[in-house]
PDB file of C-alpha atoms in Angstrom:
ATOM      1  CA  GLU T 114       4.843  67.900 171.103  1.00 88.00           C
ATOM      2  CA  LYS T 115       5.607  71.466 171.259  1.00 95.00           C
ATOM      3  CA  ALA T 116       4.697  74.203 168.720  1.00 97.00           C
ATOM      4  CA  ARG T 117       6.659  75.326 165.790  1.00 98.00           C
ATOM      5  CA  VAL T 118       7.184  78.593 165.845  1.00 98.00           C
ATOM      6  CA  VAL T 119       8.410  80.737 163.612  1.00 98.00           C
ATOM      7  CA  LEU T 120       8.875  84.354 164.839  1.00 96.00           C
ATOM      8  CA  ASP T 121       9.747  86.775 162.225  1.00 94.00           C
ATOM      9  CA  THR T 122      12.738  89.608 162.078  1.00 92.00           C
ATOM     10  CA  ASN T 123      11.270  92.709 164.080  1.00 90.00           C
ATOM     11  CA  VAL T 124       9.233  90.386 166.730  1.00 93.00           C
ATOM     12  CA  LEU T 125      12.657  88.614 167.737  1.00 93.00           C
ATOM     13  CA  ILE T 126      13.791  92.358 168.205  1.00 90.00           C
ATOM     14  CA  SER T 127      11.057  93.267 170.574  1.00 89.00           C
ATOM     15  CA  ALA T 128      11.652  90.087 172.495  1.00 89.00           C
ATOM     16  CA  LEU T 129      15.093  90.949 173.249  1.00 85.00           C
ATOM     17  CA  GLY T 130      15.424  94.082 173.470  1.00 78.00           C
ATOM     18  CA  PHE T 131      11.630  95.845 174.656  1.00 71.00           C
ATOM     19  CA  GLN T 132       8.939  94.549 177.419  1.00 69.00           C
ATOM     20  CA  GLY T 133       5.075  93.908 176.894  1.00 76.00           C
ATOM     21  CA  SER T 134       3.691  90.828 174.666  1.00 80.00           C
ATOM     22  CA  THR T 135       7.025  89.755 172.953  1.00 86.00           C
ATOM     23  CA  ARG T 136       9.520  89.808 175.732  1.00 87.00           C
ATOM     24  CA  LYS T 137       6.786  87.511 177.189  1.00 92.00           C
ATOM     25  CA  ILE T 138       7.393  85.272 173.650  1.00 93.00           C
ATOM     26  CA  TRP T 139      11.729  85.450 174.489  1.00 92.00           C
ATOM     27  CA  THR T 140      10.691  83.655 177.782  1.00 92.00           C
ATOM     28  CA  LEU T 141       8.573  81.035 176.160  1.00 94.00           C
ATOM     29  CA  VAL T 142      11.361  80.190 173.988  1.00 94.00           C
ATOM     30  CA  GLU T 143      14.538  80.609 176.546  1.00 93.00           C
ATOM     31  CA  THR T 144      12.169  77.822 178.753  1.00 94.00           C
ATOM     32  CA  ASN T 145      11.909  75.422 176.007  1.00 95.00           C
ATOM     33  CA  LYS T 146       7.774  75.672 175.499  1.00 96.00           C
ATOM     34  CA  PHE T 147       7.658  76.389 172.120  1.00 97.00           C
ATOM     35  CA  VAL T 148      10.268  75.161 168.922  1.00 97.00           C
ATOM     36  CA  LEU T 149      11.838  77.997 166.995  1.00 98.00           C
ATOM     37  CA  TYR T 150      13.209  78.268 163.634  1.00 98.00           C
ATOM     38  CA  ILE T 151      14.701  80.310 161.717  1.00 97.00           C
ATOM     39  CA  SER T 152      16.577  81.143 158.434  1.00 97.00           C
ATOM     40  CA  PRO T 153      20.053  82.524 157.501  1.00 97.00           C
ATOM     41  CA  PHE T 154      17.878  85.635 156.123  1.00 96.00           C
ATOM     42  CA  ILE T 155      16.556  86.035 159.393  1.00 96.00           C
ATOM     43  CA  LEU T 156      19.914  86.461 161.172  1.00 96.00           C
ATOM     44  CA  GLU T 157      21.106  88.703 158.450  1.00 95.00           C
ATOM     45  CA  GLU T 158      17.757  91.026 158.516  1.00 94.00           C
ATOM     46  CA  PHE T 159      18.258  90.861 162.363  1.00 94.00           C
ATOM     47  CA  ILE T 160      21.814  92.027 162.873  1.00 95.00           C
ATOM     48  CA  ARG T 161      20.555  94.529 160.241  1.00 95.00           C
ATOM     49  CA  VAL T 162      18.146  96.236 161.355  1.00 93.00           C
ATOM     50  CA  LEU T 163      19.439  95.817 165.095  1.00 92.00           C
ATOM     51  CA  THR T 164      22.990  97.856 163.427  1.00 94.00           C
ATOM     52  CA  GLU T 165      21.463  99.902 161.469  1.00 94.00           C
ATOM     53  CA  LYS T 166      18.143 101.581 162.656  1.00 91.00           C
ATOM     54  CA  LEU T 167      18.430 100.407 166.048  1.00 88.00           C
ATOM     55  CA  ASP T 168      22.100 101.636 166.441  1.00 91.00           C
ATOM     56  CA  LEU T 169      23.676  99.049 167.858  1.00 90.00           C
ATOM     57  CA  THR T 170      27.093  97.848 167.446  1.00 94.00           C
ATOM     58  CA  GLN T 171      28.447  94.861 165.641  1.00 93.00           C
ATOM     59  CA  GLU T 172      29.156  93.574 169.116  1.00 95.00           C
ATOM     60  CA  ALA T 173      26.683  94.370 170.936  1.00 92.00           C
ATOM     61  CA  ALA T 174      24.372  92.958 167.926  1.00 92.00           C
ATOM     62  CA  ALA T 175      26.616  89.259 167.535  1.00 94.00           C
ATOM     63  CA  VAL T 176      25.402  89.086 171.378  1.00 93.00           C
ATOM     64  CA  LEU T 177      22.006  89.157 170.702  1.00 91.00           C
ATOM     65  CA  LEU T 178      22.533  86.660 167.655  1.00 93.00           C
ATOM     66  CA  GLU T 179      24.106  84.399 169.886  1.00 94.00           C
ATOM     67  CA  GLU T 180      21.090  84.555 172.406  1.00 91.00           C
ATOM     68  CA  ILE T 181      19.095  83.244 169.726  1.00 94.00           C
ATOM     69  CA  LYS T 182      21.110  80.277 168.185  1.00 94.00           C
ATOM     70  CA  GLN T 183      20.965  79.392 171.023  1.00 95.00           C
ATOM     71  CA  HIS T 184      17.500  78.764 171.430  1.00 95.00           C
ATOM     72  CA  ALA T 185      16.713  78.128 168.111  1.00 97.00           C
ATOM     73  CA  ILE T 186      16.424  75.989 165.045  1.00 97.00           C
ATOM     74  CA  LEU T 187      17.889  76.976 161.409  1.00 98.00           C
ATOM     75  CA  VAL T 188      16.501  76.317 158.574  1.00 98.00           C
ATOM     76  CA  ARG T 189      17.231  76.639 154.990  1.00 97.00           C
ATOM     77  CA  PRO T 190      14.513  76.880 152.560  1.00 97.00           C
ATOM     78  CA  LYS T 191      14.590  75.436 149.573  1.00 95.00           C
ATOM     79  CA  HIS T 192      11.977  76.820 147.691  1.00 91.00           C
ATOM     80  CA  LYS T 193      11.307  80.781 147.104  1.00 92.00           C
ATOM     81  CA  ILE T 194       7.937  81.951 147.108  1.00 94.00           C
ATOM     82  CA  SER T 195       6.227  85.286 146.016  1.00 92.00           C
ATOM     83  CA  ALA T 196       3.060  84.830 147.950  1.00 93.00           C
ATOM     84  CA  ILE T 197       3.786  89.135 148.907  1.00 91.00           C
ATOM     85  CA  PRO T 198       4.786  90.731 145.738  1.00 85.00           C
ATOM     86  CA  ALA T 199       4.900  94.127 147.501  1.00 77.00           C
ATOM     87  CA  ASN T 200       7.740  93.047 149.642  1.00 75.00           C
ATOM     88  CA  ASN T 201      10.226  90.338 149.195  1.00 82.00           C
ATOM     89  CA  ALA T 202      11.968  90.158 152.611  1.00 88.00           C
ATOM     90  CA  ASP T 203       8.589  89.241 153.724  1.00 91.00           C
ATOM     91  CA  ASN T 204       8.371  86.095 152.139  1.00 95.00           C
ATOM     92  CA  ARG T 205      11.978  85.484 153.283  1.00 96.00           C
ATOM     93  CA  ILE T 206       9.957  84.916 156.456  1.00 96.00           C
ATOM     94  CA  LEU T 207       7.248  82.394 154.824  1.00 97.00           C
ATOM     95  CA  GLU T 208      10.174  80.426 153.095  1.00 97.00           C
ATOM     96  CA  CYS T 209      11.559  79.868 156.569  1.00 98.00           C
ATOM     97  CA  ALA T 210       8.005  78.531 158.009  1.00 98.00           C
ATOM     98  CA  VAL T 211       7.400  76.308 155.272  1.00 98.00           C
ATOM     99  CA  ALA T 212      11.035  74.463 155.748  1.00 98.00           C
ATOM    100  CA  ALA T 213      10.747  74.295 159.230  1.00 98.00           C
ATOM    101  CA  GLU T 214       7.127  72.973 158.537  1.00 97.00           C
ATOM    102  CA  ALA T 215       6.210  75.244 161.099  1.00 98.00           C
ATOM    103  CA  GLU T 216       1.932  75.564 162.609  1.00 98.00           C
ATOM    104  CA  VAL T 217       2.533  79.226 163.184  1.00 98.00           C
ATOM    105  CA  ILE T 218       3.759  82.410 162.101  1.00 97.00           C
ATOM    106  CA  VAL T 219       4.655  85.221 164.813  1.00 97.00           C
ATOM    107  CA  THR T 220       4.144  88.739 163.290  1.00 94.00           C
ATOM    108  CA  GLY T 221       3.739  92.082 164.092  1.00 88.00           C
ATOM    109  CA  ASN T 222       3.470  93.106 160.437  1.00 87.00           C
ATOM    110  CA  LEU T 223      -0.060  93.855 159.542  1.00 87.00           C
ATOM    111  CA  LYS T 224       0.581  95.219 155.789  1.00 87.00           C
ATOM    112  CA  HIS T 225       1.778  92.055 154.203  1.00 86.00           C
ATOM    113  CA  ILE T 226       2.442  89.454 156.019  1.00 90.00           C
ATOM    114  CA  LYS T 227      -1.020  89.208 158.283  1.00 91.00           C
ATOM    115  CA  PRO T 228      -3.814  90.070 156.030  1.00 91.00           C
ATOM    116  CA  LEU T 229      -3.060  86.430 154.685  1.00 92.00           C
ATOM    117  CA  GLY T 230      -4.144  84.695 157.720  1.00 93.00           C
ATOM    118  CA  SER T 231      -2.871  81.667 156.806  1.00 95.00           C
ATOM    119  CA  TYR T 232      -0.295  80.498 154.444  1.00 96.00           C
ATOM    120  CA  GLN T 233      -0.192  77.056 153.006  1.00 95.00           C
ATOM    121  CA  GLY T 234      -1.421  75.654 156.086  1.00 97.00           C
ATOM    122  CA  ILE T 235       0.289  77.474 158.453  1.00 98.00           C
ATOM    123  CA  LYS T 236      -2.118  80.241 161.130  1.00 97.00           C
ATOM    124  CA  ILE T 237      -0.159  83.695 161.029  1.00 97.00           C
ATOM    125  CA  LEU T 238      -0.617  85.623 164.618  1.00 96.00           C
ATOM    126  CA  THR T 239       0.276  88.913 166.039  1.00 95.00           C
ATOM    127  CA  PRO T 240       2.070  88.055 169.277  1.00 94.00           C
ATOM    128  CA  ARG T 241      -0.996  88.545 171.526  1.00 94.00           C
ATOM    129  CA  GLU T 242      -2.988  86.512 169.973  1.00 95.00           C
ATOM    130  CA  PHE T 243       0.057  83.692 169.318  1.00 96.00           C
ATOM    131  CA  LEU T 244      -0.207  84.021 173.804  1.00 95.00           C
ATOM    132  CA  THR T 245      -3.832  84.176 173.690  1.00 96.00           C
ATOM    133  CA  ALA T 246      -4.250  81.133 171.817  1.00 96.00           C
ATOM    134  CA  TYR T 247      -0.942  78.963 173.050  1.00 96.00           C
ATOM    135  CA  PHE T 248       0.048  80.556 176.255  1.00 94.00           C
ATOM    136  CA  PRO T 249      -3.480  82.003 177.903  1.00 91.00           C
ATOM    137  CA  GLU T 250      -1.983  81.452 181.458  1.00 82.00           C
ATOM    138  CA  SER T 251       0.921  83.518 180.395  1.00 70.00           C
TER     139      SER T 251
END
């Protein structure tokens, strides 16, 4: 049984665009080593960050979006979560993970998400912790 995983938006962006441990995570996605879940919110935020913060064109962002859609399962969260009062966007990541019945959330967000440690039994790990725990050989 493969792990059910949610990658937060920034991890997705760095996995697709940069080298290092997050890049390894995308290789694992492409080779079906775990099951990746996304939500409409994560996809919207992905596009927004690429175009507004990283100055990608809509076309370039759309290509990356397709790449994600090919390898991920889309869930539509039904329940609102407000576990993180400071940052609404981070709650959307939790909602996706709960809807996906995920085993783990991989996040680089050390300020809001990571301090939770876990949420409703879902582990919250940094990219490095995730690789060490699940794919020690990678």
